[in-house]
mmCIF file of C-alpha atoms in Angstrom:
data_model
loop_
_atom_site.group_PDB
_atom_site.id
_atom_site.type_symbol
_atom_site.label_atom_id
_atom_site.label_comp_id
_atom_site.label_asym_id
_atom_site.label_seq_id
_atom_site.Cartn_x
_atom_site.Cartn_y
_atom_site.Cartn_z
ATOM 1 C CA MET A 1 44.006 99.575 -18.872
ATOM 2 C CA SER A 2 44.719 100.180 -22.105
ATOM 3 C CA LEU A 3 48.449 99.265 -23.521
ATOM 4 C CA GLU A 4 51.539 101.853 -23.695
ATOM 5 C CA PHE A 5 52.980 101.410 -27.375
ATOM 6 C CA VAL A 6 56.404 102.208 -28.585
ATOM 7 C CA TYR A 7 57.834 101.740 -32.037
ATOM 8 C CA SER A 8 61.084 99.373 -33.185
ATOM 9 C CA GLU A 9 63.685 100.818 -35.326
ATOM 10 C CA LYS A 10 61.851 99.277 -38.320
ATOM 11 C CA GLY A 11 58.539 100.794 -37.069
ATOM 12 C CA LYS A 12 56.889 97.991 -35.446
ATOM 13 C CA ARG A 13 54.723 98.211 -32.865
ATOM 14 C CA LYS A 14 55.462 97.257 -29.238
ATOM 15 C CA PHE A 15 54.055 97.238 -25.976
ATOM 16 C CA ILE A 16 55.146 97.751 -22.536
ATOM 17 C CA ASP A 17 54.064 95.932 -19.655
ATOM 18 C CA SER A 18 55.979 96.173 -16.152
ATOM 19 C CA GLY A 19 59.376 97.124 -18.114
ATOM 20 C CA HIS A 20 59.062 94.458 -20.781
ATOM 21 C CA LEU A 21 58.911 94.960 -24.086
ATOM 22 C CA PHE A 22 56.587 92.491 -26.529
ATOM 23 C CA VAL A 23 56.485 92.146 -30.174
ATOM 24 C CA LYS A 24 53.773 90.695 -32.029
ATOM 25 C CA ASP A 25 53.919 87.176 -32.535
ATOM 26 C CA ALA A 26 50.143 86.470 -34.579
ATOM 27 C CA ALA A 27 46.490 87.510 -34.635
ATOM 28 C CA THR A 28 43.142 86.828 -35.583
ATOM 29 C CA GLU A 29 39.870 88.302 -35.857
ATOM 30 C CA GLU A 30 39.511 88.107 -32.286
ATOM 31 C CA LYS A 31 42.904 88.425 -30.270
ATOM 32 C CA THR A 32 46.415 89.096 -30.794
ATOM 33 C CA PHE A 33 49.347 87.150 -29.639
ATOM 34 C CA TRP A 34 52.603 88.994 -28.307
ATOM 35 C CA LYS A 35 56.029 87.411 -27.276
ATOM 36 C CA CYS A 36 58.784 89.077 -25.330
ATOM 37 C CA ASP A 37 61.128 91.027 -27.374
ATOM 38 C CA GLN A 38 63.995 89.017 -25.566
ATOM 39 C CA TYR A 39 62.735 85.983 -26.941
ATOM 40 C CA GLN A 40 65.486 85.558 -29.334
ATOM 41 C CA ASN A 41 68.621 87.033 -27.488
ATOM 42 C CA LEU A 42 67.421 85.499 -23.873
ATOM 43 C CA VAL A 43 65.132 82.474 -25.024
ATOM 44 C CA CYS A 44 62.369 84.294 -23.007
ATOM 45 C CA ARG A 45 59.107 82.481 -23.304
ATOM 46 C CA ALA A 46 56.668 85.006 -21.773
ATOM 47 C CA ARG A 47 53.848 85.850 -24.038
ATOM 48 C CA LEU A 48 50.311 87.550 -23.646
ATOM 49 C CA HIS A 49 47.280 87.799 -25.710
ATOM 50 C CA THR A 50 45.219 90.759 -26.282
ATOM 51 C CA ARG A 51 41.953 91.873 -27.159
ATOM 52 C CA HIS A 52 41.244 95.462 -28.533
ATOM 53 C CA ASP A 53 44.339 96.450 -26.761
ATOM 54 C CA LYS A 54 43.832 95.042 -23.334
ATOM 55 C CA ILE A 55 45.653 92.285 -21.615
ATOM 56 C CA VAL A 56 43.114 89.201 -21.398
ATOM 57 C CA LYS A 57 45.687 86.250 -20.941
ATOM 58 C CA ARG A 58 49.250 85.750 -19.810
ATOM 59 C CA VAL A 59 51.550 82.742 -20.855
ATOM 60 C CA GLY A 60 54.427 81.540 -19.127
ATOM 61 C CA GLU A 61 57.163 84.066 -17.048
ATOM 62 C CA HIS A 62 59.996 86.072 -17.872
ATOM 63 C CA ASN A 63 63.594 84.398 -17.434
ATOM 64 C CA HIS A 64 64.723 87.758 -16.920
ATOM 65 C CA ALA A 65 64.014 91.256 -15.094
ATOM 66 C CA GLY A 66 62.326 93.887 -16.395
ATOM 67 C CA ASN A 67 64.532 97.075 -17.484
ATOM 68 C CA ALA A 68 62.454 100.277 -16.911
ATOM 69 C CA ALA A 69 65.638 102.344 -18.053
ATOM 70 C CA ARG A 70 65.704 100.117 -21.489
ATOM 71 C CA VAL A 71 62.331 101.168 -21.978
ATOM 72 C CA GLU A 72 62.831 104.585 -21.339
ATOM 73 C CA VAL A 73 65.238 104.971 -23.803
ATOM 74 C CA VAL A 74 63.142 103.293 -26.639
ATOM 75 C CA LYS A 75 60.142 106.083 -25.674
ATOM 76 C CA VAL A 76 62.974 108.873 -26.210
ATOM 77 C CA VAL A 77 64.134 107.776 -29.241
ATOM 78 C CA ASN A 78 60.548 107.651 -30.499
ATOM 79 C CA GLN A 79 59.492 110.523 -29.331
ATOM 80 C CA MET A 80 63.413 112.131 -30.985
ATOM 81 C CA LYS A 81 61.765 110.593 -34.391
ATOM 82 C CA ASN A 82 58.498 112.537 -33.882
ATOM 83 C CA ASP A 83 60.278 115.980 -33.146
ATOM 84 C CA ALA A 84 62.462 114.954 -36.750
ATOM 85 C CA ARG A 85 59.262 114.777 -38.406
ATOM 86 C CA GLU A 86 57.256 117.245 -37.186
ATOM 87 C CA THR A 87 59.606 119.996 -36.408
ATOM 88 C CA GLN A 88 62.744 122.083 -38.072
ATOM 89 C CA ASP A 89 64.868 121.738 -35.449
ATOM 90 C CA VAL A 90 68.182 120.904 -35.865
ATOM 91 C CA PRO A 91 69.499 117.551 -34.754
ATOM 92 C CA GLN A 92 71.558 118.642 -31.903
ATOM 93 C CA ARG A 93 68.430 120.916 -30.378
ATOM 94 C CA ILE A 94 66.596 117.348 -30.564
ATOM 95 C CA ILE A 95 69.016 115.260 -28.902
ATOM 96 C CA THR A 96 69.506 118.421 -26.571
ATOM 97 C CA ASN A 97 65.712 118.405 -25.156
ATOM 98 C CA SER A 98 65.431 114.621 -25.570
ATOM 99 C CA PHE A 99 68.008 114.284 -22.759
ATOM 100 C CA ILE A 100 66.407 116.573 -20.481
ATOM 101 C CA GLY A 101 64.691 114.743 -17.456
ATOM 102 C CA LEU A 102 66.211 111.464 -18.735
ATOM 103 C CA SER A 103 66.932 109.030 -15.911
ATOM 104 C CA GLN A 104 71.181 108.168 -14.809
ATOM 105 C CA ALA A 105 70.415 104.572 -16.126
ATOM 106 C CA ALA A 106 68.500 105.495 -19.329
ATOM 107 C CA SER A 107 71.123 107.877 -20.276
ATOM 108 C CA GLY A 108 73.757 105.242 -19.931
ATOM 109 C CA LEU A 109 72.296 103.372 -22.380
ATOM 110 C CA MET A 110 71.380 106.106 -24.897
ATOM 111 C CA PRO A 111 72.645 105.914 -28.588
ATOM 112 C CA ASN A 112 76.175 107.809 -28.907
ATOM 113 C CA ILE A 113 75.584 111.256 -30.704
ATOM 114 C CA SER A 114 76.803 110.522 -34.176
ATOM 115 C CA THR A 115 74.192 107.002 -34.092
ATOM 116 C CA LEU A 116 71.345 109.556 -33.037
ATOM 117 C CA LYS A 117 72.067 112.391 -35.434
ATOM 118 C CA LYS A 118 71.695 109.687 -38.039
ATOM 119 C CA THR A 119 68.475 108.590 -36.949
ATOM 120 C CA ILE A 120 67.284 111.912 -37.249
ATOM 121 C CA ARG A 121 68.512 112.230 -40.525
ATOM 122 C CA ASN A 122 67.073 108.817 -41.699
ATOM 123 C CA THR A 123 63.925 109.868 -39.913
ATOM 124 C CA ARG A 124 63.497 113.196 -41.885
ATOM 125 C CA ARG A 125 64.736 111.162 -45.743
ATOM 126 C CA LEU A 126 61.857 108.697 -45.144
ATOM 127 C CA ALA A 127 59.373 111.335 -43.951
ATOM 128 C CA ASP A 128 60.407 113.363 -47.389
ATOM 129 C CA ARG A 129 60.658 110.075 -49.731
ATOM 130 C CA ALA A 130 58.267 111.026 -52.886
ATOM 131 C CA PRO A 131 56.546 108.144 -53.753
ATOM 132 C CA PRO A 132 57.350 106.103 -56.995
ATOM 133 C CA ASN A 133 57.139 107.529 -60.097
ATOM 134 C CA PRO A 134 53.822 106.377 -61.967
ATOM 135 C CA ASN A 135 54.172 104.332 -65.606
ATOM 136 C CA SER A 136 51.403 106.174 -66.618
ATOM 137 C CA LEU A 137 48.484 108.367 -66.093
ATOM 138 C CA VAL A 138 46.500 105.517 -64.866
ATOM 139 C CA ASP A 139 48.791 104.643 -62.960
ATOM 140 C CA LEU A 140 49.181 108.147 -61.531
ATOM 141 C CA VAL A 141 47.291 108.820 -57.928
ATOM 142 C CA ILE A 142 48.749 112.025 -56.393
ATOM 143 C CA PRO A 143 48.922 111.795 -52.523
ATOM 144 C CA ASN A 144 46.910 114.736 -50.242
ATOM 145 C CA ASP A 145 50.176 116.266 -49.665
ATOM 146 C CA TYR A 146 51.214 116.847 -53.272
ATOM 147 C CA GLN A 147 47.660 118.235 -53.896
ATOM 148 C CA ILE A 148 47.972 121.535 -51.263
ATOM 149 C CA THR A 149 50.076 124.597 -51.177
ATOM 150 C CA HIS A 150 52.454 125.208 -48.632
ATOM 151 C CA HIS A 151 49.687 127.031 -46.963
ATOM 152 C CA ASP A 152 47.360 124.201 -46.833
ATOM 153 C CA ASP A 153 45.282 125.626 -50.006
ATOM 154 C CA GLN A 154 44.472 124.054 -53.225
ATOM 155 C CA PHE A 155 46.712 124.473 -55.824
ATOM 156 C CA LEU A 156 46.120 127.329 -58.339
ATOM 157 C CA MET A 157 45.719 126.179 -61.959
ATOM 158 C CA PHE A 158 46.640 128.577 -64.426
ATOM 159 C CA ASP A 159 48.631 128.337 -67.897
ATOM 160 C CA SER A 160 52.004 130.891 -68.777
ATOM 161 C CA ASN A 161 54.090 132.105 -70.933
ATOM 162 C CA ASP A 162 57.445 130.241 -72.397
ATOM 163 C CA GLY A 163 59.734 132.755 -70.543
ATOM 164 C CA TRP A 164 58.062 131.414 -67.089
ATOM 165 C CA HIS A 165 58.581 127.658 -68.323
ATOM 166 C CA ARG A 166 62.109 128.428 -68.998
ATOM 167 C CA ALA A 167 62.724 130.071 -65.662
ATOM 168 C CA PHE A 168 60.478 126.975 -63.851
ATOM 169 C CA SER A 169 62.669 124.254 -65.256
ATOM 170 C CA GLU A 170 65.954 125.969 -64.295
ATOM 171 C CA LEU A 171 64.396 126.074 -60.536
ATOM 172 C CA ILE A 172 63.401 122.247 -61.085
ATOM 173 C CA GLY A 173 66.944 121.698 -62.186
ATOM 174 C CA ALA A 174 65.785 119.104 -64.787
ATOM 175 C CA SER A 175 64.019 119.299 -68.344
ATOM 176 C CA HIS A 176 62.414 115.992 -67.400
ATOM 177 C CA PRO A 177 61.795 115.533 -63.586
ATOM 178 C CA THR A 178 59.433 113.250 -61.904
ATOM 179 C CA VAL A 179 56.035 114.113 -61.433
ATOM 180 C CA TRP A 180 56.535 114.303 -57.312
ATOM 181 C CA LYS A 181 59.098 116.502 -57.973
ATOM 182 C CA PHE A 182 57.487 118.705 -60.492
ATOM 183 C CA ILE A 183 54.313 118.861 -57.972
ATOM 184 C CA SER A 184 57.001 119.900 -55.115
ATOM 185 C CA SER A 185 58.614 122.587 -57.157
ATOM 186 C CA LEU A 186 55.078 124.061 -58.073
ATOM 187 C CA LYS A 187 54.471 124.344 -54.296
ATOM 188 C CA ASP A 188 57.400 125.965 -53.639
ATOM 189 C CA GLU A 189 57.286 128.385 -57.071
ATOM 190 C CA GLN A 190 53.783 129.439 -55.540
ATOM 191 C CA ALA A 191 55.230 130.148 -52.195
ATOM 192 C CA LEU A 192 57.885 132.121 -53.479
ATOM 193 C CA ASN A 193 55.399 133.908 -55.625
ATOM 194 C CA GLU A 194 53.518 134.807 -52.648
ATOM 195 C CA GLY A 195 56.256 135.969 -50.712
ATOM 196 C CA LYS A 196 57.255 138.392 -53.852
ATOM 197 C CA ILE A 197 53.661 139.749 -53.703
ATOM 198 C CA GLU A 198 53.267 140.296 -49.794
ATOM 199 C CA GLN A 199 56.797 142.199 -50.655
ATOM 200 C CA TYR A 200 55.498 144.283 -53.291
ATOM 201 C CA VAL A 201 52.258 145.125 -51.477
ATOM 202 C CA ALA A 202 54.197 146.323 -48.316
ATOM 203 C CA GLY A 203 55.843 148.990 -50.695
ATOM 204 C CA ALA A 204 58.585 147.067 -52.477
ATOM 205 C CA ASN A 205 59.618 148.290 -56.371
ATOM 206 C CA PRO A 206 59.411 144.760 -58.514
ATOM 207 C CA PRO A 207 62.244 144.201 -60.502
ATOM 208 C CA PRO A 208 62.220 146.054 -64.163
ATOM 209 C CA SER A 209 61.346 143.793 -66.859
ATOM 210 C CA LYS A 210 64.021 142.395 -69.307
ATOM 211 C CA LYS A 211 63.439 143.573 -72.806
#
């Protein structure tokens, strides 16, 4: 049976085995070596060897019982982080949904609400973090997320007039933005104008032009 994996607070992969969590210790081309994640706190010497995500050898015994509730908490927090990255739900809704079906034992081990909200905010902040600004055009590698619009289309390429340039500078909020803020603002500007076009097609009157 394939291993079931979860992720630690630092994003490191752990796997679940009979109510215990294991963290990676070392690896070769053929095997990965794992140790109980309580190897420091409880000086647990239990270890596992895996090949292609399947257990091939067990070494030593745990000096503590498995804790299904603790594993359940890790799974729930992992799911909360996924929801934070993939949805626009407010933190309270994500937390409320996460507690549905949670066992009483796991509920007692869950972090407090303020800590969970902070976890959700941090997860979203990391997900939205832009790459470092390149030092030159040679260093500029544009990730896929910055190459498409909010509708997953390729950017429209065009030139415009100085008036639009001034308005766009105000939208960005800086005369010399980072390239990532510039691209993100382009996407926002295109989405805004697409919305205006849809309104005009539906019969809305465009604003009077300034003279």
